[in-house]
Short mmCIF file of C-alpha atoms in Angstrom, two decimals:
data_model
loop_
_atom_site.label_atom_id
_atom_site.label_comp_id
_atom_site.label_asym_id
_atom_site.label_seq_id
_atom_site.Cartn_x
_atom_site.Cartn_y
_atom_site.Cartn_z
CA MET M 1 -224.09 -12.31 49.43
CA ILE M 2 -221.66 -9.81 47.90
CA GLY M 3 -219.83 -11.07 44.83
CA VAL M 4 -216.80 -8.86 45.32
CA ARG M 5 -213.14 -9.82 45.57
CA VAL M 6 -211.29 -8.25 48.49
CA ILE M 7 -207.58 -7.74 47.82
CA LEU M 8 -205.12 -6.82 50.55
CA VAL M 9 -201.75 -5.61 49.26
CA ARG M 10 -198.76 -6.37 51.53
CA PRO M 11 -200.82 -6.60 54.74
CA VAL M 12 -198.58 -6.33 57.80
CA HIS M 13 -200.55 -7.49 60.83
CA ASP M 14 -202.11 -10.91 61.42
CA ALA M 15 -204.82 -9.36 63.58
CA ASN M 16 -205.94 -7.09 60.75
CA ILE M 17 -206.20 -9.97 58.30
CA GLY M 18 -208.26 -11.94 60.78
CA ALA M 19 -210.53 -8.96 61.42
CA VAL M 20 -210.94 -8.47 57.66
CA CYS M 21 -212.12 -12.08 57.39
CA ARG M 22 -214.69 -11.45 60.10
CA ALA M 23 -215.93 -8.31 58.35
CA MET M 24 -216.21 -10.23 55.10
CA LYS M 25 -218.28 -12.92 56.80
CA ASN M 26 -220.50 -10.23 58.35
CA PHE M 27 -221.39 -8.82 54.95
CA GLY M 28 -221.43 -11.98 52.84
CA ALA M 29 -218.10 -11.71 51.01
CA LYS M 30 -215.88 -14.78 50.64
CA ASP M 31 -213.23 -14.07 48.00
CA LEU M 32 -210.06 -12.86 49.77
CA TRP M 33 -206.70 -12.40 48.03
CA LEU M 34 -203.41 -11.44 49.68
CA VAL M 35 -200.63 -9.83 47.64
CA SER M 36 -197.14 -10.51 49.05
CA PRO M 37 -198.34 -10.45 52.68
CA LYS M 38 -195.80 -9.49 55.33
CA ALA M 39 -198.00 -11.09 57.99
CA LYS M 40 -197.35 -14.75 58.80
CA LEU M 41 -201.03 -15.75 59.05
CA GLY M 42 -200.46 -17.35 62.41
CA PHE M 43 -202.26 -17.44 65.75
CA ASP M 44 -203.51 -13.83 65.78
CA ALA M 45 -205.00 -14.15 62.30
CA GLU M 46 -207.01 -17.18 63.41
CA LEU M 47 -207.93 -15.55 66.71
CA TYR M 48 -209.37 -12.42 65.09
CA ALA M 49 -211.06 -14.39 62.31
CA LYS M 50 -213.65 -15.53 64.83
CA HIS M 51 -216.48 -17.51 63.19
CA SER M 52 -214.93 -16.76 59.79
CA LYS M 53 -211.97 -19.13 59.64
CA GLU M 54 -213.26 -20.55 56.35
CA VAL M 55 -212.64 -17.14 54.76
CA LEU M 56 -209.08 -17.14 56.09
CA ALA M 57 -208.51 -20.74 55.02
CA GLY M 58 -209.76 -19.95 51.52
CA ALA M 59 -207.60 -16.84 51.08
CA LYS M 60 -205.33 -16.96 48.03
CA THR M 61 -201.79 -15.61 48.19
CA VAL M 62 -200.09 -14.19 45.08
CA LYS M 63 -197.03 -12.07 44.31
CA THR M 64 -198.48 -9.13 42.41
CA LEU M 65 -201.65 -7.07 42.18
CA ALA M 66 -201.94 -8.08 38.53
CA ASP M 67 -202.10 -11.72 39.64
CA ALA M 68 -204.82 -10.90 42.17
CA THR M 69 -207.03 -9.07 39.67
CA LYS M 70 -207.04 -11.75 36.98
CA GLY M 71 -210.62 -12.50 36.01
CA CYS M 72 -211.94 -9.22 37.44
CA ASP M 73 -213.78 -6.82 35.13
CA LEU M 74 -213.50 -3.81 37.44
CA VAL M 75 -210.73 -2.92 39.90
CA VAL M 76 -211.42 -0.27 42.55
CA GLY M 77 -208.61 1.14 44.65
CA THR M 78 -209.13 2.63 48.09
CA THR M 79 -207.31 5.54 49.70
CA GLY M 80 -207.56 7.61 52.83
CA ALA M 81 -205.31 10.25 51.30
CA PRO M 82 -206.57 11.26 47.84
CA ASN M 83 -204.03 14.10 47.65
CA ARG M 84 -201.08 11.86 48.43
CA PHE M 85 -199.73 11.89 44.89
CA ARG M 86 -199.38 15.02 42.81
CA ASP M 87 -200.01 12.90 39.77
CA ALA M 88 -203.63 12.92 38.70
CA GLU M 89 -204.24 9.21 39.32
CA PHE M 90 -206.41 10.10 42.29
CA ARG M 91 -208.60 12.55 40.44
CA ASN M 92 -210.65 9.45 39.71
CA CYS M 93 -211.57 9.33 43.41
CA MET M 94 -215.28 9.09 44.17
CA LYS M 95 -217.42 9.10 47.28
CA LEU M 96 -218.08 5.76 48.93
CA SER M 97 -221.84 6.34 48.64
CA ASP M 98 -221.49 6.33 44.84
CA LEU M 99 -219.65 3.01 44.72
CA PRO M 100 -222.58 0.53 44.74
CA ALA M 101 -224.17 2.00 41.61
CA LYS M 102 -220.76 2.31 39.96
CA ILE M 103 -219.91 -1.39 40.28
CA ALA M 104 -223.43 -2.80 39.96
CA GLY M 105 -222.88 -3.82 36.34
CA ALA M 106 -219.60 -5.63 37.01
CA LYS M 107 -219.62 -9.43 37.03
CA LYS M 108 -216.51 -9.69 39.19
CA PRO M 109 -215.44 -6.43 40.84
CA ALA M 110 -212.38 -6.21 43.05
CA ILE M 111 -211.74 -3.78 45.89
CA VAL M 112 -208.06 -3.16 46.60
CA PHE M 113 -206.73 -2.10 50.01
CA GLY M 114 -203.12 -1.02 50.45
CA SER M 115 -200.64 -1.91 53.16
CA GLU M 116 -201.22 -0.50 56.64
CA ASP M 117 -197.87 1.28 56.65
CA SER M 118 -197.54 2.53 53.08
CA GLY M 119 -200.80 2.09 51.16
CA LEU M 120 -200.56 1.42 47.43
CA THR M 121 -197.57 2.37 45.31
CA ALA M 122 -197.98 4.65 42.30
CA GLU M 123 -197.54 1.63 40.05
CA GLU M 124 -200.24 -0.32 41.87
CA SER M 125 -202.59 2.65 41.80
CA ALA M 126 -202.21 2.75 38.03
CA GLU M 127 -203.68 -0.76 37.86
CA CYS M 128 -206.95 0.45 39.40
CA ASP M 129 -209.81 1.73 37.25
CA PHE M 130 -210.77 4.38 39.81
CA PHE M 131 -210.57 5.06 43.53
CA VAL M 132 -212.96 5.41 46.41
CA THR M 133 -212.41 7.20 49.70
CA ILE M 134 -214.27 6.96 52.99
CA PRO M 135 -215.40 10.33 54.41
CA ALA M 136 -213.57 10.90 57.69
CA ASN M 137 -212.06 13.57 59.91
CA PRO M 138 -209.61 15.45 57.63
CA GLU M 139 -207.19 15.71 60.54
CA HIS M 140 -207.07 11.91 60.79
CA PRO M 141 -208.58 10.47 57.59
CA VAL M 142 -206.83 7.08 57.37
CA LEU M 143 -208.81 4.20 58.88
CA ASN M 144 -207.45 0.95 60.24
CA LEU M 145 -207.32 -1.64 57.45
CA SER M 146 -210.01 -3.93 58.82
CA HIS M 147 -212.26 -0.97 59.65
CA ALA M 148 -211.93 0.35 56.09
CA VAL M 149 -212.85 -3.05 54.65
CA ALA M 150 -215.86 -3.27 56.96
CA VAL M 151 -217.13 0.20 56.01
CA VAL M 152 -216.81 -0.44 52.27
CA LEU M 153 -218.49 -3.85 52.46
CA TYR M 154 -221.26 -2.43 54.64
CA GLU M 155 -222.00 0.19 51.99
CA LEU M 156 -222.15 -2.45 49.27
CA TYR M 157 -224.29 -4.79 51.39
CA ARG M 158 -226.67 -2.01 52.40
CA SER M 159 -227.22 -0.70 48.90
CA LYS M 160 -227.14 -3.78 46.66
CA ALA M 161 -227.83 -1.60 43.64
CA LYS M 162 -229.33 -3.31 40.61
CA PRO M 163 -227.14 -3.16 37.48
CA ALA M 164 -228.37 -0.72 34.86
CA TYR M 165 -226.25 -2.43 32.20
CA ALA M 166 -223.39 -4.89 31.79
CA LEU M 167 -219.95 -3.33 31.97
CA ALA M 168 -217.46 -3.80 29.15
CA PRO M 169 -214.73 -6.36 29.90
CA ARG M 170 -211.46 -4.82 31.09
CA ARG M 171 -209.74 -6.39 28.09
CA GLU M 172 -211.83 -4.31 25.70
CA VAL M 173 -211.33 -1.14 27.73
CA GLY M 174 -207.61 -1.85 27.61
CA GLN M 175 -207.78 -2.17 23.83
CA LEU M 176 -209.43 1.24 23.62
CA SER M 177 -206.61 2.68 25.68
CA GLU M 178 -204.03 1.06 23.40
CA PHE M 179 -205.71 2.34 20.23
CA PHE M 180 -205.86 5.86 21.65
CA GLY M 181 -202.26 5.70 22.81
CA GLU M 182 -201.07 4.63 19.37
CA ALA M 183 -203.03 7.47 17.77
CA VAL M 184 -201.53 10.01 20.18
CA ASP M 185 -198.02 8.73 19.47
CA LYS M 186 -198.55 9.48 15.77
CA CYS M 187 -199.71 13.06 16.42
CA GLY M 188 -196.74 15.36 16.08
CA ARG M 189 -198.57 18.38 17.47
CA VAL M 190 -199.33 16.75 20.82
CA ARG M 191 -196.50 17.76 23.14
CA ASP M 192 -197.18 16.03 26.44
CA LYS M 193 -198.26 12.63 25.14
CA PRO M 194 -198.10 10.77 28.50
CA LYS M 195 -200.37 13.39 30.10
CA VAL M 196 -202.93 13.09 27.28
CA LYS M 197 -202.92 9.30 27.56
CA LYS M 198 -203.44 9.45 31.33
CA ALA M 199 -206.31 11.90 30.89
CA PHE M 200 -207.99 9.51 28.46
CA ASN M 201 -207.52 6.54 30.79
CA ARG M 202 -208.98 8.50 33.71
CA ALA M 203 -211.99 9.34 31.57
CA LEU M 204 -212.40 5.66 30.70
CA GLY M 205 -212.30 4.78 34.38
CA ARG M 206 -215.04 7.27 35.24
CA ALA M 207 -217.19 6.33 32.26
CA SER M 208 -217.91 2.70 33.23
CA LEU M 209 -218.48 1.81 29.58
CA GLY M 210 -221.13 -0.73 28.73
CA LYS M 211 -220.45 -3.72 26.46
CA GLU M 212 -222.23 -2.20 23.47
CA GLU M 213 -220.52 1.17 23.91
CA ALA M 214 -217.08 -0.39 24.07
CA ALA M 215 -217.77 -2.58 21.04
CA ALA M 216 -218.90 0.42 18.98
CA LEU M 217 -215.87 2.46 19.98
CA LEU M 218 -213.49 -0.41 19.23
CA VAL M 219 -214.83 -0.67 15.68
CA ALA M 220 -214.35 3.07 15.16
CA PHE M 221 -210.88 3.12 16.72
CA ALA M 222 -209.77 0.11 14.68
CA GLU M 223 -210.92 1.80 11.46
CA LEU M 224 -209.12 5.01 12.38
CA ALA M 225 -205.97 3.04 13.11
CA LYS M 226 -206.10 1.43 9.65
CA ARG M 227 -206.47 4.78 7.92
CA HIS M 228 -203.51 6.32 9.71
CA LYS M 229 -201.00 3.53 9.16
#
């Protein structure tokens, strides 16, 4: 059993959603969330969800990615085009083979897959802690949605890495980001403040902070904030 939440953002085709359900059943995942689906979840969805209709029936539909990631302590985005945006959001893109160890300490990780026709928006990508990409032919790197889900879940099922430590809750990581952002805003010598903040957030995403590490940093950041009021 894989305790991972699969999130499909604006999925277009019923057949793909059904095939995703089948892939989830193959690799022991049950928690499927759909963000503003364009698909109608009709006959084709049920047809392709062969022997996995309970996954389809249990799928939750919400309006935003933020709604779908509530309760998750780690959010991993997926992309077949890591150079799609000039912005450095995708510099946090790791190899699929590194993913199992990266999320092993998470209690409720989520894997986010973008729409078949447009992927994730820049705003949605900013809600992910880091990204993973599947190695593929560079001349045709983007996989079909259901195939991408199957490959990622296979890698997680195959590896089943044991957690080295418990990850810090996303709430605490967010507090670190806020403290740092407030400190940067008060620094007159820092010119490109948004760039510095993004760099710090990318570093946080790569670090996979443990509970004790985050707690120690929060104490230090809070004290620094008091002194610079």
